[in-house]
Coordinates of C-alpha atoms and ligand atoms in Angstrom, one line a residue:
M29 CA -78.3 55.6 45.0
R30 CA -82.0 57.2 46.3
D31 CA -82.8 60.2 48.0
L32 CA -84.8 59.8 51.0
E33 CA -87.9 62.0 50.2
P34 CA -89.4 63.9 53.3
E35 CA -92.5 60.7 53.4
E36 CA -89.6 58.3 53.2
F37 CA -87.5 60.2 55.7
A38 CA -90.5 60.4 58.3
G39 CA -91.1 56.7 58.2
I40 CA -87.5 56.1 58.8
E41 CA -87.2 58.7 61.9
L42 CA -90.0 56.5 63.2
I43 CA -88.9 52.9 63.1
R44 CA -85.5 54.5 64.4
A45 CA -87.5 56.7 67.4
R46 CA -89.3 53.1 68.3
F47 CA -85.4 51.4 67.6
L48 CA -83.7 53.8 70.8
E49 CA -86.4 53.2 73.0
T50 CA -86.9 49.8 72.7
A51 CA -82.8 49.7 73.0
R52 CA -83.3 51.6 76.5
I53 CA -85.8 49.3 77.4
F54 CA -83.0 46.1 76.9
D55 CA -80.3 48.2 78.5
F56 CA -78.4 48.5 75.2
S57 CA -75.5 51.4 75.2
M58 CA -75.8 53.4 71.3
M59 CA -72.8 53.6 69.4
E60 CA -72.1 54.2 65.6
P61 CA -68.9 52.6 64.5
S62 CA -66.5 54.5 62.0
P63 CA -68.6 54.7 58.1
I64 CA -65.4 53.8 56.1
E65 CA -62.7 50.8 56.8
S66 CA -59.9 49.0 55.9
L67 CA -60.6 46.4 53.1
A68 CA -58.4 44.3 55.6
T69 CA -61.1 44.7 58.0
M70 CA -63.8 44.2 55.8
E71 CA -62.3 41.0 54.2
A72 CA -61.8 39.6 58.0
K73 CA -65.7 38.9 58.0
S74 CA -66.3 37.2 54.6
G75 CA -63.3 36.9 53.1
P76 CA -62.1 37.9 49.6
A77 CA -65.6 37.6 47.8
I78 CA -66.6 41.1 50.1
R79 CA -65.3 43.1 47.0
D80 CA -68.1 42.5 44.6
E81 CA -70.3 43.7 47.4
I82 CA -68.8 47.1 48.7
Y83 CA -67.8 49.9 47.8
L84 CA -63.7 50.0 47.5
F85 CA -61.8 52.9 46.8
R86 CA -58.4 53.9 46.8
D87 CA -58.2 56.6 49.3
K88 CA -55.7 60.0 49.0
G89 CA -53.0 57.9 51.5
D90 CA -53.1 54.7 48.4
R91 CA -54.7 52.8 51.1
E92 CA -57.6 50.5 50.3
V93 CA -60.8 51.3 52.4
A94 CA -64.3 50.7 51.8
L95 CA -68.2 52.4 53.3
R96 CA -69.6 50.0 55.9
F97 CA -71.6 47.2 54.8
D98 CA -73.4 46.4 58.2
F99 CA -72.2 47.4 61.7
T100 CA -71.5 44.2 63.1
V101 CA -67.7 44.2 61.6
G102 CA -66.8 47.8 62.9
L103 CA -69.2 46.8 66.3
T104 CA -66.4 44.1 67.0
R105 CA -63.2 45.0 65.9
Y106 CA -64.2 47.8 68.6
V107 CA -64.8 45.8 71.0
A108 CA -62.0 44.1 70.3
S109 CA -59.7 46.9 70.0
K110 CA -60.5 48.1 73.3
K111 CA -59.2 45.7 76.1
S112 CA -60.5 47.5 79.2
L113 CA -64.8 46.5 78.3
R114 CA -66.3 45.0 81.1
M115 CA -67.9 42.0 79.5
P116 CA -70.5 41.4 78.4
V117 CA -71.3 44.4 76.7
K118 CA -74.7 45.2 75.1
L119 CA -74.4 47.4 71.6
A120 CA -76.9 48.9 69.3
T121 CA -76.4 51.2 66.5
F122 CA -78.5 52.7 63.9
G123 CA -77.9 54.0 60.7
S124 CA -76.9 53.8 56.9
V125 CA -74.9 51.2 55.4
F126 CA -74.0 50.3 51.6
R127 CA -73.9 47.8 50.0
Y128 CA -72.8 47.3 46.1
D129 CA -75.9 45.7 45.5
E130 CA -78.1 45.6 42.0
P131 CA -81.1 47.7 42.9
Q132 CA -84.7 46.5 43.1
K133 CA -87.7 46.2 45.5
G134 CA -86.9 46.0 49.2
R135 CA -82.5 45.4 47.9
Y136 CA -80.9 49.4 47.6
R137 CA -77.2 50.4 47.5
H138 CA -77.5 52.7 50.5
F139 CA -80.0 51.2 53.3
H140 CA -80.8 51.5 57.3
Q141 CA -80.4 49.2 59.6
W142 CA -81.1 48.8 63.2
N143 CA -78.5 46.7 64.5
V144 CA -77.9 45.0 68.6
E145 CA -74.7 42.9 69.5
V146 CA -73.9 40.9 72.8
Y147 CA -70.6 40.4 73.0
G148 CA -68.6 38.7 75.5
Q149 CA -71.3 35.6 76.3
T150 CA -71.7 32.4 74.7
D151 CA -74.8 31.1 76.5
V152 CA -78.4 30.5 75.4
E153 CA -79.4 33.3 77.6
S154 CA -77.7 36.2 75.4
E155 CA -79.1 34.7 72.0
A156 CA -82.5 34.4 73.7
E157 CA -81.9 38.7 74.8
V158 CA -81.6 39.8 70.9
I159 CA -84.0 37.4 69.6
E160 CA -86.7 39.2 72.0
F161 CA -85.5 42.7 71.4
T162 CA -86.8 41.1 68.0
A163 CA -89.8 40.5 69.2
R164 CA -90.7 43.6 71.3
L165 CA -89.2 45.9 68.7
F166 CA -92.1 44.9 65.9
E167 CA -94.6 44.4 68.3
A168 CA -93.8 48.3 68.9
L169 CA -94.0 48.9 64.8
G170 CA -97.0 47.5 65.3
L171 CA -95.9 44.4 62.8
V172 CA -96.9 41.0 63.1
V173 CA -93.4 38.7 62.1
T174 CA -92.4 35.3 62.5
I175 CA -89.1 34.4 64.2
D176 CA -87.1 31.6 62.2
I177 CA -84.5 29.8 64.3
S178 CA -81.9 27.5 63.5
H179 CA -78.0 26.6 64.7
R180 CA -75.3 25.6 62.0
K181 CA -73.8 22.9 63.4
L182 CA -77.2 20.9 63.6
V183 CA -77.5 21.2 59.8
E184 CA -74.3 20.8 59.4
S185 CA -74.1 17.3 61.5
R186 CA -76.5 16.8 59.1
I187 CA -74.8 17.1 56.4
A188 CA -71.7 15.5 57.1
A189 CA -74.2 12.3 58.3
S190 CA -76.0 12.1 55.1
F191 CA -72.8 12.8 53.0
G192 CA -70.6 10.9 54.9
S193 CA -68.0 13.4 55.1
A194 CA -67.7 16.4 57.1
D195 CA -65.3 18.5 54.1
S196 CA -65.7 21.8 54.2
V197 CA -66.2 22.5 50.9
L198 CA -68.7 19.9 50.4
V199 CA -70.4 20.6 53.7
A200 CA -70.4 25.0 52.3
D201 CA -71.8 23.7 49.1
V202 CA -74.3 21.4 50.7
L203 CA -75.7 24.6 53.1
R204 CA -75.6 26.7 49.2
A205 CA -78.3 24.1 48.0
I206 CA -80.8 24.6 51.3
D207 CA -79.9 28.0 51.1
K208 CA -81.1 28.1 47.5
T209 CA -84.8 26.8 48.5
A210 CA -85.7 29.8 48.9
K211 CA -86.0 31.4 45.7
K212 CA -85.2 27.8 43.5
S213 CA -87.9 24.6 42.9
R214 CA -86.4 21.5 44.5
S215 CA -85.7 20.2 40.6
E216 CA -83.9 22.9 39.5
I217 CA -81.3 22.2 42.6
L218 CA -80.9 18.9 42.7
R219 CA -80.1 19.2 38.6
E220 CA -78.1 21.7 39.3
F221 CA -75.9 19.7 41.8
T222 CA -76.2 16.2 40.2
A223 CA -74.6 17.6 37.3
R224 CA -71.5 18.9 39.4
G225 CA -71.4 15.1 40.4
Y226 CA -73.7 15.2 43.8
D227 CA -75.8 11.9 45.1
A228 CA -79.2 12.7 44.3
A229 CA -80.7 10.7 47.3
R230 CA -78.4 11.7 49.9
L231 CA -79.3 15.3 48.8
E232 CA -82.8 14.7 48.5
E233 CA -82.5 13.7 51.9
V234 CA -80.9 16.9 53.5
L235 CA -83.3 19.1 51.6
D236 CA -86.5 17.2 53.2
F237 CA -84.3 17.8 56.7
S238 CA -84.2 21.1 56.1
S239 CA -87.8 21.6 55.1
V240 CA -88.8 20.6 58.0
V241 CA -90.6 24.0 60.3
G242 CA -92.6 24.2 63.8
T243 CA -91.7 24.1 67.5
P244 CA -88.8 21.8 68.9
M245 CA -91.3 19.5 70.0
E246 CA -92.6 18.9 65.9
V247 CA -89.8 19.3 64.9
A248 CA -88.2 16.3 66.7
E249 CA -90.7 14.4 65.8
R250 CA -90.7 14.3 62.0
A251 CA -87.0 14.7 61.9
D252 CA -84.4 12.8 63.4
V253 CA -82.9 15.4 65.2
S254 CA -82.0 14.6 68.9
E255 CA -79.0 12.6 68.4
L256 CA -77.4 16.0 65.9
E257 CA -75.3 18.0 67.1
A258 CA -76.4 21.0 68.7
W259 CA -80.1 19.8 69.0
D260 CA -80.6 20.8 72.7
H261 CA -79.2 24.1 72.3
I262 CA -82.3 24.2 70.3
V263 CA -84.5 23.4 72.6
D264 CA -82.7 25.0 75.6
L265 CA -83.2 28.6 73.7
F266 CA -86.6 27.6 73.1
Y267 CA -87.0 27.1 76.8
A268 CA -85.7 30.4 77.4
L269 CA -87.9 32.1 74.4
E270 CA -90.6 30.8 75.8
S271 CA -89.6 32.2 79.7
R272 CA -89.3 35.3 78.4
G273 CA -93.0 35.5 76.4
V274 CA -91.8 35.1 73.1
G275 CA -94.3 33.3 71.1
N276 CA -93.9 34.3 67.4
A277 CA -90.2 32.3 67.1
R278 CA -90.4 29.0 65.3
V279 CA -87.5 26.3 64.6
N280 CA -86.9 26.1 60.4
L281 CA -84.1 24.2 59.4
A282 CA -83.8 26.2 56.3
V283 CA -82.5 29.1 57.8
V284 CA -78.9 28.9 56.8
R285 CA -78.2 32.8 56.7
G286 CA -76.2 32.8 53.3
L287 CA -72.9 31.4 54.2
D288 CA -71.3 34.0 56.4
Y289 CA -68.9 33.9 59.6
Y290 CA -72.2 32.2 61.6
S291 CA -70.6 29.7 63.9
G292 CA -74.1 28.6 65.7
T293 CA -77.6 29.8 66.2
V294 CA -79.0 31.4 63.4
M295 CA -82.5 33.3 62.8
E296 CA -83.7 35.4 60.1
V297 CA -87.6 37.5 60.1
F298 CA -90.2 37.3 57.9
G299 CA -93.5 39.6 58.3
A300 CA -96.6 38.8 56.3
D301 CA -95.0 39.3 52.5
P302 CA -92.5 37.4 52.2
A303 CA -92.0 39.1 49.0
I304 CA -90.2 41.6 50.6
G305 CA -87.7 39.7 51.8
A306 CA -85.9 38.9 55.0
L307 CA -86.9 42.3 57.4
A308 CA -84.0 41.0 59.6
G309 CA -81.5 38.4 60.6
G310 CA -78.5 37.5 62.8
G311 CA -77.2 34.8 64.6
R312 CA -74.4 34.0 66.6
Y313 CA -70.4 34.5 65.6
D314 CA -68.0 33.3 67.9
G315 CA -65.0 33.4 65.6
L316 CA -65.0 36.7 64.7
A317 CA -63.5 38.5 67.1
Q318 CA -60.0 36.6 66.3
A319 CA -59.9 37.8 62.9
F320 CA -59.4 40.6 65.1
G321 CA -56.7 39.7 67.0
H322 CA -58.4 38.9 70.0
T323 CA -59.3 35.7 71.6
D324 CA -63.0 34.4 71.1
F325 CA -65.0 36.6 73.5
G326 CA -68.6 34.7 72.5
A327 CA -70.7 37.4 70.2
V328 CA -74.6 37.0 68.5
G329 CA -76.8 40.2 66.9
V330 CA -79.4 40.9 65.6
A331 CA -79.2 43.5 62.4
G332 CA -82.8 44.5 60.5
G333 CA -83.8 46.4 57.2
V334 CA -85.0 49.8 58.0
E335 CA -86.5 50.6 54.0
R336 CA -87.5 47.3 54.2
I337 CA -89.5 46.9 57.8
L338 CA -91.3 50.5 55.9
L339 CA -92.3 48.7 53.1
A340 CA -94.0 45.8 55.3
M341 CA -95.7 48.8 57.6
R342 CA -96.6 50.5 54.3
E343 CA -98.9 47.6 53.3
M344 CA -100.0 46.5 56.8
K345 CA -101.4 50.5 56.6
A346 CA -98.7 51.0 59.9
V347 CA -97.6 54.1 59.1
P348 CA -98.7 57.5 60.0
Q349 CA -98.7 60.4 58.1
P350 CA -96.2 62.5 57.9
E351 CA -96.1 64.8 60.5
I352 CA -97.9 68.3 59.4
S353 CA -97.6 71.5 61.6
A354 CA -100.5 71.3 64.1
V355 CA -101.5 74.7 63.8
S356 CA -101.1 77.2 60.7
V357 CA -100.9 81.1 61.0
L358 CA -102.8 82.6 57.8
Y359 CA -103.2 86.8 57.6
T360 CA -105.9 88.0 55.4
E361 CA -103.8 90.9 53.7
R362 CA -100.0 92.4 53.2
A363 CA -100.6 94.8 55.7
V364 CA -101.0 92.6 58.7
R365 CA -98.6 90.0 57.8
G366 CA -95.7 91.2 60.0
D367 CA -98.4 91.0 62.7
A368 CA -98.8 86.9 62.1
V369 CA -94.7 87.0 61.6
R370 CA -94.6 88.2 65.3
L371 CA -97.2 85.6 66.5
V372 CA -95.4 83.1 64.8
S373 CA -92.2 83.6 66.2
A374 CA -93.7 83.8 70.3
L375 CA -95.2 80.5 69.5
R376 CA -92.6 78.7 68.4
R377 CA -90.5 80.0 70.8
A378 CA -92.5 78.4 73.0
G379 CA -92.6 75.3 71.3
L380 CA -95.4 75.1 69.0
P381 CA -94.8 73.7 65.8
V382 CA -96.4 76.5 63.4
S383 CA -96.3 77.2 59.9
L384 CA -96.9 80.3 58.1
D385 CA -96.9 81.3 54.5
L386 CA -94.0 82.4 53.1
A387 CA -95.4 83.2 49.3
G388 CA -98.1 85.5 49.9
R389 CA -100.4 83.6 48.9
S390 CA -104.2 84.6 49.0
L391 CA -106.2 84.1 52.4
K392 CA -108.2 81.5 49.9
K393 CA -105.3 79.4 49.0
Q394 CA -103.4 79.8 52.5
M395 CA -106.8 77.8 53.9
T396 CA -106.7 74.9 51.6
A397 CA -103.0 74.7 52.7
A398 CA -103.9 74.8 56.3
S399 CA -106.6 72.1 55.9
R400 CA -104.8 69.5 57.4
S401 CA -103.4 71.2 60.5
R402 CA -105.4 70.9 63.3
F403 CA -106.0 74.8 64.1
A404 CA -106.1 77.5 62.3
V405 CA -104.9 81.2 63.2
I406 CA -106.3 83.6 61.5
V407 CA -104.8 86.9 61.7
G408 CA -106.8 90.2 60.2
P409 CA -107.1 94.0 60.7
A410 CA -110.2 94.3 62.7
E411 CA -108.9 91.8 65.0
I412 CA -105.7 93.2 65.5
R413 CA -107.2 96.8 66.7
K414 CA -108.8 94.7 69.4
G415 CA -105.7 93.2 70.3
K416 CA -107.3 89.5 69.1
V417 CA -106.6 87.1 66.5
V418 CA -109.3 84.2 65.5
L419 CA -108.7 80.7 66.4
R420 CA -110.3 78.0 64.7
D421 CA -110.5 75.0 65.5
M422 CA -110.2 72.9 62.3
K423 CA -111.4 69.6 63.0
K424 CA -114.6 71.0 65.1
R425 CA -115.1 73.4 62.6
T426 CA -115.4 76.3 65.0
E427 CA -114.3 79.4 65.8
R428 CA -113.6 82.6 68.1
P429 CA -111.0 85.8 69.3
V430 CA -108.5 85.2 71.3
T431 CA -105.7 87.6 72.6
A432 CA -102.2 86.2 71.9
E433 CA -101.9 85.1 76.0
E434 CA -104.9 83.5 75.5
L435 CA -103.7 81.7 72.6
Q436 CA -100.8 80.4 73.3
R437 CA -102.2 78.9 76.5
T438 CA -105.1 77.4 74.8
L439 CA -103.0 76.1 72.3
L440 CA -100.5 74.2 74.8
H441 CA -103.4 72.9 77.2
L442 CA -105.0 71.4 73.7
L443 CA -102.1 69.9 71.5
R444 CA -100.9 68.7 75.3
T445 CA -103.7 67.0 76.1
Ligands
LIG24 P1 -78.0 41.0 56.8 O1 -76.9 42.0 56.9 O2 -77.4 40.6 54.8 O3 -77.9 39.9 57.2 O4 -79.0 42.2 56.3 C1 -79.6 42.2 58.0 C2 -80.9 42.5 57.1 O5 -80.7 44.4 56.8 C3 -82.1 41.7 56.3 O6 -82.8 41.1 57.0 C4 -83.0 42.8 55.6 O7 -83.3 43.3 56.5 C5 -81.9 44.4 55.3 N1 -80.8 44.1 53.4 C6 -79.9 43.3 53.9 N2 -79.6 43.7 52.4 C7 -80.6 45.0 51.7 C8 -80.4 45.4 50.8 N3 -79.4 45.9 49.7 N4 -81.4 46.7 50.9 C9 -82.2 46.8 51.8 N5 -82.2 45.9 53.0 C10 -81.6 44.9 53.2

């Protein structure tokens, strides 16, 4: 697992701040589910196959437990266990998750996710709510993204119609073929699946269908969707998005979101560079509450990968430099270091971000280190005798002597405006 160095950390904090602000605007309540779950809880979502992808261990009480690999499982377990909660419940969370992935660019074993979930609603409006949230958050981060939307039942009913069977193993297998189109060529997929006995013409029909992308109207012109299950739902969802002013969503029938627990609408968010992978993903997963012994209460959510979003922001040059102290206090010689320390302490108590050389370096070296600060304050014996210090504006390259009170007042005024 990685260490988060200052630059990365500052980027994560920036995204966290934008996320908290957007969650507040959209009336989501922040919480954090437990970092460790029992294996049984983890498996409720994706079955035993999840064992290969998580950090799984026996604790000192000989219980099989695992580090959380997302927030959806913990939040849903929490909501299912709190029978007194008044639905709908809107929860948001931000933090670390852990996956036993093979590390590579944009894929880590320890990374951060932001996550919003709406529980207790099964209609289009709760889906539109999390999609609008996603659109606004990316806007606030200065990233241009596309939100690709599909519906599991729509694609599943196309598979059933093409193959003349709704057998769950067959449907899951063909969904897997669609899922592979993002990474493999069509001929590779056809070769692999015909070798396993699948009919090439039927498979091609489904792959043609899944390659359709556009507005609902464009999709309806290019694919025979009106008779398929859930098409009306997609149309309603896009009306809801239009009235919420979300203009960057489109239908993309290739989105199936792995083979997880999704039961309805599914979505994936991509930035300008598809090589980074999906920046966020989500959908409706109404069945999960039942796995926790609760009646189905309806659930829809979106989770975003913070480090991937940061990669996309860096490519767009949308990440500001890590913040450095706006004020640097310098001392010309050791004899006045005590005066400098007292001044720094007073400025910090007034809430000003101030840096001070701790290593006793020469004034020249202190000046070099201070070059990125907005202001430098120079403490020297001649000025101290007059009860003053020198305030230097590093941008305008001007300087003037000021008293300690004047300094504090001026800096508070200049840095707040
Ligand atoms: P998921 O829970 O798999 O739907 O993931 C939600 C989002 O988390 C994805 O869209 C990615 O942006 C991000 N993500 C998933 N796996 C990783 C990983 N191993 N490393 C970094 N980000 C990831």
